[in-house]
Amino acid sequence: MEKPLPGDLHVSVKGSQTSEVRNAGDGDGKSDDERAAEALEAMADFSSLSLIVRQKKQLEEEGFDDAVKEKQRSPSIVSGVPSDVKKAWEELKASTDPSFNECGIENLSLPCDIDTYFNKFLSDEAPFSTASYLSKVGDTELSTSNWVINDDKFTKSRTIHYRHPITAPMAPPSAKATKEQTLQSFLPYGICVVTTTKVNDVPMTDCFVVEDRLLVEARAAAAAKEGEPPSGSEEASEGVRVSAAFEVRFVKSTMFRRIINSTTISEFKKFFQGYAANMKEAFVEDERQELDAPVTAPLPALAEPEAKEYSTPSAVPTDNTTNGTVI
């Protein structure tokens, strides 16, 4: 029996794709498993196998450069204490390098100032912390370090470790993950939190990270910039605006880049939708607690005793007489 050629794959593919499966990998030095994986992706996406192979070669050629560019990319946060806080804040918001081209939260208004937001959602003892939300959506084994000031004296950092449930086929039921967070305060204008999420123990998760940026801006500052009512008005001066954007950043080349990008974007949009709802619910909970708090009514004023009238007793007879008869 004649042995199959090195490039001959016995994959059941209809029509002309069969010849592509047999010929696309001839003489490329790849293992049968690698070529089979390419064929499976082509079938799953209803794409031409030869196109998949060309795309993969292009990714491999560009992969190292992309990884280097990611590492050399401008920082997502301000470096060092800014001399002009307002200018640094505006430049940070306007920066497009690195890009955060996916919207997670857009201009969510919350009825609090920046200090209250930090204490409620970001501080070490925050009752509605990121870790508490992760637990709420099903993550386990949560551990959060305290904020630590960095060498630049302007940036704080911390790490959140947790285990995330996995629903994808052919994957473990859960995987360890980390969120590396940095925080910078641009008071009184706003604060910036950048989070880099990494997942471990799952195939191909070492090829990418997800970086997101949360901006919390005083509404008065936003209103002054956008031409809304003057900052002295009650409508503009109260509350903050919360925005979040993110991007999947690839650090290694992979033939599944498009699939990874699509599924990860979908999952993170869902995450931020829930996180926005969680923040709004935090203030509803505050209002509920205020309504449920026992009300202590003031004690009624003591009424003065009612004055009674007493009649003057009639004179007692002194002559020891009864009915006018002398005894």
C-alpha positions as semicolon CSV with decimal commas, in nm:
position;residue;x (nm);y (nm);z (nm)
1;M;0,000;0,000;0,000
2;E;0,136;0,337;-0,101
3;K;0,215;0,562;0,192
4;P;0,057;0,909;0,189
5;L;0,276;1,198;0,093
6;P;0,391;1,435;0,371
7;G;0,133;1,692;0,272
8;D;-0,153;1,444;0,233
9;L;-0,426;1,497;0,495
10;H;-0,721;1,260;0,516
11;V;-0,985;1,516;0,607
12;S;-1,340;1,483;0,485
13;V;-1,408;1,811;0,310
14;K;-1,661;1,853;0,034
15;G;-1,590;1,984;-0,314
16;S;-1,282;2,170;-0,418
17;Q;-1,166;2,225;-0,062
18;T;-1,042;1,863;-0,053
19;S;-0,768;1,941;-0,302
20;E;-0,679;2,254;-0,108
21;V;-0,640;2,049;0,209
22;R;-0,406;1,811;0,028
23;N;-0,201;2,069;-0,156
24;A;-0,190;2,381;0,061
25;G;0,051;2,227;0,308
26;D;0,276;2,034;0,071
27;G;0,640;2,103;0,134
28;D;0,579;2,349;0,419
29;G;0,750;2,141;0,686
30;K;0,446;2,148;0,919
31;S;0,316;1,859;1,122
32;D;-0,009;1,687;1,035
33;D;-0,165;1,831;1,353
34;E;-0,083;2,187;1,248
35;R;-0,227;2,141;0,903
36;A;-0,534;1,970;1,049
37;A;-0,594;2,267;1,276
38;E;-0,579;2,499;0,976
39;A;-0,824;2,281;0,790
40;L;-1,065;2,276;1,084
41;E;-1,061;2,655;1,112
42;A;-1,125;2,684;0,739
43;M;-1,424;2,454;0,768
44;A;-1,559;2,628;1,079
45;D;-1,539;2,966;0,911
46;F;-1,641;2,840;0,565
47;S;-1,319;2,990;0,434
48;S;-1,071;2,878;0,177
49;L;-0,788;2,679;0,336
50;S;-0,531;2,840;0,110
51;L;-0,649;3,180;0,235
52;I;-0,616;3,065;0,596
53;V;-0,261;2,946;0,530
54;R;-0,165;3,276;0,369
55;Q;-0,315;3,469;0,659
56;K;-0,129;3,257;0,911
57;K;0,204;3,310;0,733
58;Q;0,141;3,684;0,730
59;L;0,062;3,680;1,102
60;E;0,378;3,483;1,174
61;E;0,585;3,733;0,977
62;E;0,421;4,030;1,151
63;G;0,376;3,864;1,491
64;F;0,713;3,953;1,638
65;D;0,688;4,313;1,519
66;D;0,336;4,339;1,666
67;A;0,454;4,207;2,000
68;V;0,742;4,454;2,007
69;K;0,507;4,738;1,917
70;E;0,274;4,640;2,200
71;K;0,561;4,648;2,449
72;Q;0,694;4,978;2,313
73;R;0,349;5,134;2,298
74;S;0,305;5,464;2,481
75;P;0,191;5,412;2,840
76;S;-0,182;5,414;2,910
77;I;-0,128;5,644;3,207
78;V;0,060;5,964;3,284
79;S;0,424;5,919;3,383
80;G;0,517;6,110;3,698
81;V;0,345;6,391;3,884
82;P;0,209;6,640;3,625
83;S;0,294;7,007;3,670
84;D;-0,041;7,106;3,520
85;V;-0,306;6,861;3,642
86;K;-0,588;6,997;3,426
87;K;-0,377;6,985;3,109
88;A;-0,255;6,633;3,189
89;W;-0,614;6,519;3,242
90;E;-0,733;6,660;2,910
91;E;-0,436;6,510;2,725
92;L;-0,501;6,171;2,882
93;K;-0,863;6,173;2,771
94;A;-0,775;6,282;2,418
95;S;-0,490;6,035;2,372
96;T;-0,534;5,766;2,107
97;D;-0,204;5,588;2,166
98;P;-0,259;5,335;2,299
99;S;-0,604;5,307;2,155
100;F;-0,908;5,182;2,339
101;N;-1,134;5,131;2,041
102;E;-1,414;4,933;2,209
103;C;-1,669;5,113;2,426
104;G;-1,763;4,948;2,754
105;I;-1,944;5,230;2,938
106;E;-2,042;5,563;2,786
107;N;-2,103;5,870;3,005
108;L;-2,276;5,698;3,295
109;S;-2,394;5,966;3,539
110;L;-2,377;5,886;3,910
111;P;-2,500;6,105;4,199
112;C;-2,173;6,144;4,390
113;D;-1,847;6,335;4,391
114;I;-1,510;6,182;4,303
115;D;-1,410;6,113;4,664
116;T;-1,734;5,928;4,728
117;Y;-1,688;5,726;4,411
118;F;-1,338;5,623;4,517
119;N;-1,450;5,522;4,866
120;K;-1,749;5,329;4,737
121;F;-1,591;5,146;4,439
122;L;-1,210;5,165;4,442
123;S;-1,068;5,198;4,793
124;D;-0,920;4,903;4,979
125;E;-1,235;4,881;5,192
126;A;-1,483;4,966;4,914
127;P;-1,823;4,798;4,971
128;F;-1,885;4,775;4,594
129;S;-1,532;4,687;4,484
130;T;-1,424;4,522;4,160
131;A;-1,370;4,196;4,351
132;S;-1,722;4,207;4,494
133;Y;-1,865;4,242;4,143
134;L;-1,649;3,955;4,013
135;S;-1,784;3,739;4,292
136;K;-2,137;3,846;4,203
137;V;-2,099;3,723;3,844
138;G;-1,956;3,385;3,942
139;D;-1,579;3,428;3,981
140;T;-1,419;3,255;4,279
141;E;-1,093;3,237;4,480
142;L;-1,076;3,616;4,488
143;S;-0,778;3,793;4,640
144;T;-0,708;4,167;4,612
145;S;-0,391;4,341;4,725
146;N;-0,401;4,689;4,875
147;W;-0,315;4,993;4,667
148;V;0,059;5,068;4,675
149;I;0,213;5,396;4,568
150;N;0,464;5,356;4,284
151;D;0,809;5,510;4,252
152;D;0,672;5,802;4,050
153;K;0,475;5,914;4,359
154;F;0,169;5,965;4,140
155;T;0,052;5,617;4,042
156;K;-0,097;5,352;4,268
157;S;-0,111;4,986;4,171
158;R;-0,269;4,662;4,292
159;T;-0,346;4,309;4,171
160;I;-0,668;4,108;4,177
161;H;-0,634;3,728;4,154
162;Y;-0,939;3,515;4,083
163;R;-1,070;3,202;3,910
164;H;-1,297;3,258;3,612
165;P;-1,555;3,002;3,488
166;I;-1,506;2,881;3,130
167;T;-1,794;2,771;2,909
168;A;-1,602;2,710;2,586
169;P;-1,591;2,354;2,451
170;M;-1,269;2,155;2,492
171;A;-1,160;2,390;2,773
172;P;-1,126;2,338;3,149
173;P;-1,427;2,438;3,362
174;S;-1,241;2,734;3,506
175;A;-0,910;2,917;3,477
176;K;-0,693;3,138;3,695
177;A;-0,687;3,504;3,596
178;T;-0,535;3,831;3,715
179;K;-0,624;4,197;3,684
180;E;-0,330;4,433;3,720
181;Q;-0,466;4,778;3,803
182;T;-0,311;5,124;3,815
183;L;-0,485;5,433;3,949
184;Q;-0,404;5,800;3,901
185;S;-0,588;6,092;4,061
186;F;-0,628;6,420;3,874
187;L;-0,835;6,595;4,140
188;P;-1,051;6,793;4,116
189;Y;-1,106;6,688;3,753
190;G;-1,110;6,311;3,757
191;I;-0,940;5,978;3,819
192;C;-0,812;5,713;3,578
193;V;-0,795;5,338;3,639
194;V;-0,620;5,115;3,385
195;T;-0,667;4,739;3,413
196;T;-0,477;4,466;3,229
197;T;-0,655;4,130;3,238
198;K;-0,471;3,804;3,176
199;V;-0,610;3,450;3,177
200;N;-0,396;3,144;3,245
201;D;-0,430;2,767;3,201
202;V;-0,632;2,790;2,878
203;P;-0,484;2,726;2,533
204;M;-0,393;3,040;2,338
205;T;-0,468;3,280;2,627
206;D;-0,096;3,355;2,641
207;C;-0,132;3,522;2,301
208;F;-0,325;3,825;2,423
209;V;-0,424;4,050;2,711
210;V;-0,720;4,284;2,751
211;E;-0,649;4,640;2,860
212;D;-0,929;4,871;2,969
213;R;-0,937;5,228;3,094
214;L;-1,199;5,363;3,334
215;L;-1,235;5,742;3,354
216;V;-1,432;5,907;3,634
217;E;-1,480;6,278;3,566
218;A;-1,644;6,547;3,777
219;R;-1,953;6,664;3,590
220;A;-1,862;7,024;3,657
221;A;-1,534;6,981;3,467
222;A;-1,709;6,800;3,182
223;A;-1,982;7,061;3,164
224;A;-1,735;7,349;3,146
225;K;-1,558;7,184;2,853
226;E;-1,872;7,083;2,662
227;G;-2,063;7,410;2,699
228;E;-2,327;7,277;2,935
229;P;-2,479;7,487;3,216
230;P;-2,222;7,685;3,420
231;S;-2,037;7,490;3,686
232;G;-2,209;7,692;3,956
233;S;-2,548;7,548;3,867
234;E;-2,681;7,256;4,066
235;E;-2,737;7,045;3,754
236;A;-2,376;7,064;3,636
237;S;-2,190;7,067;3,968
238;E;-2,335;6,749;4,117
239;G;-2,224;6,399;4,027
240;V;-1,963;6,230;3,811
241;R;-1,950;6,078;3,466
242;V;-1,805;5,730;3,423
243;S;-1,670;5,603;3,091
244;A;-1,484;5,283;3,009
245;A;-1,311;5,165;2,691
246;F;-1,101;4,858;2,618
247;E;-0,905;4,671;2,354
248;V;-0,774;4,320;2,300
249;R;-0,395;4,343;2,261
250;F;-0,211;4,052;2,101
251;V;0,142;3,981;2,222
252;K;0,197;3,664;2,016
253;S;0,080;3,561;1,673
254;T;-0,199;3,308;1,645
255;M;-0,408;3,177;1,360
256;F;-0,716;3,217;1,581
257;R;-0,667;3,589;1,627
258;R;-0,993;3,691;1,464
259;I;-1,197;3,440;1,665
260;I;-1,027;3,535;1,992
261;N;-1,080;3,904;1,925
262;S;-1,450;3,861;1,848
263;T;-1,536;3,642;2,147
264;T;-1,331;3,848;2,392
265;I;-1,490;4,175;2,282
266;S;-1,834;4,022;2,329
267;E;-1,749;3,897;2,678
268;F;-1,602;4,228;2,793
269;K;-1,897;4,430;2,663
270;K;-2,121;4,204;2,870
271;F;-1,890;4,253;3,170
272;F;-1,909;4,633;3,150
273;Q;-2,286;4,633;3,100
274;G;-2,318;4,441;3,424
275;Y;-2,061;4,659;3,601
276;A;-2,249;4,977;3,504
277;A;-2,572;4,829;3,637
278;N;-2,389;4,730;3,956
279;M;-2,270;5,089;4,011
280;K;-2,621;5,227;3,964
281;E;-2,759;4,964;4,200
282;A;-2,511;5,076;4,467
283;F;-2,685;5,413;4,492
284;V;-3,030;5,255;4,482
285;E;-2,916;5,044;4,778
286;D;-2,812;5,358;4,965
287;E;-3,154;5,512;4,909
288;R;-3,322;5,190;5,019
289;Q;-3,122;5,183;5,341
290;E;-3,214;5,543;5,413
291;L;-3,582;5,462;5,366
292;D;-3,559;5,150;5,584
293;A;-3,375;5,327;5,864
294;P;-3,590;5,358;6,178
295;V;-3,729;5,706;6,229
296;T;-3,708;5,839;6,583
297;A;-3,999;6,073;6,641
298;P;-3,945;6,361;6,883
299;L;-4,105;6,318;7,220
300;P;-4,431;6,516;7,258
301;A;-4,419;6,819;7,481
302;L;-4,547;6,752;7,830
303;A;-4,886;6,912;7,883
304;E;-4,925;7,133;8,184
305;P;-5,170;6,991;8,440
306;E;-5,517;7,128;8,401
307;A;-5,607;7,376;8,672
308;K;-5,913;7,274;8,869
309;E;-6,152;7,514;9,047
310;Y;-6,232;7,436;9,406
311;S;-6,539;7,597;9,571
312;T;-6,492;7,766;9,903
313;P;-6,641;7,541;10,175
314;S;-6,945;7,681;10,356
315;A;-6,892;7,816;10,701
316;V;-6,926;7,561;10,975
317;P;-7,187;7,665;11,231
318;T;-7,027;7,759;11,560
319;D;-7,334;7,772;11,775
320;N;-7,385;7,397;11,791
321;T;-7,737;7,432;11,660
322;T;-7,926;7,196;11,430
323;N;-8,211;7,319;11,229
324;G;-8,211;7,626;11,438
325;T;-8,261;7,431;11,762
326;V;-8,022;7,502;12,042
327;I;-7,879;7,190;12,188
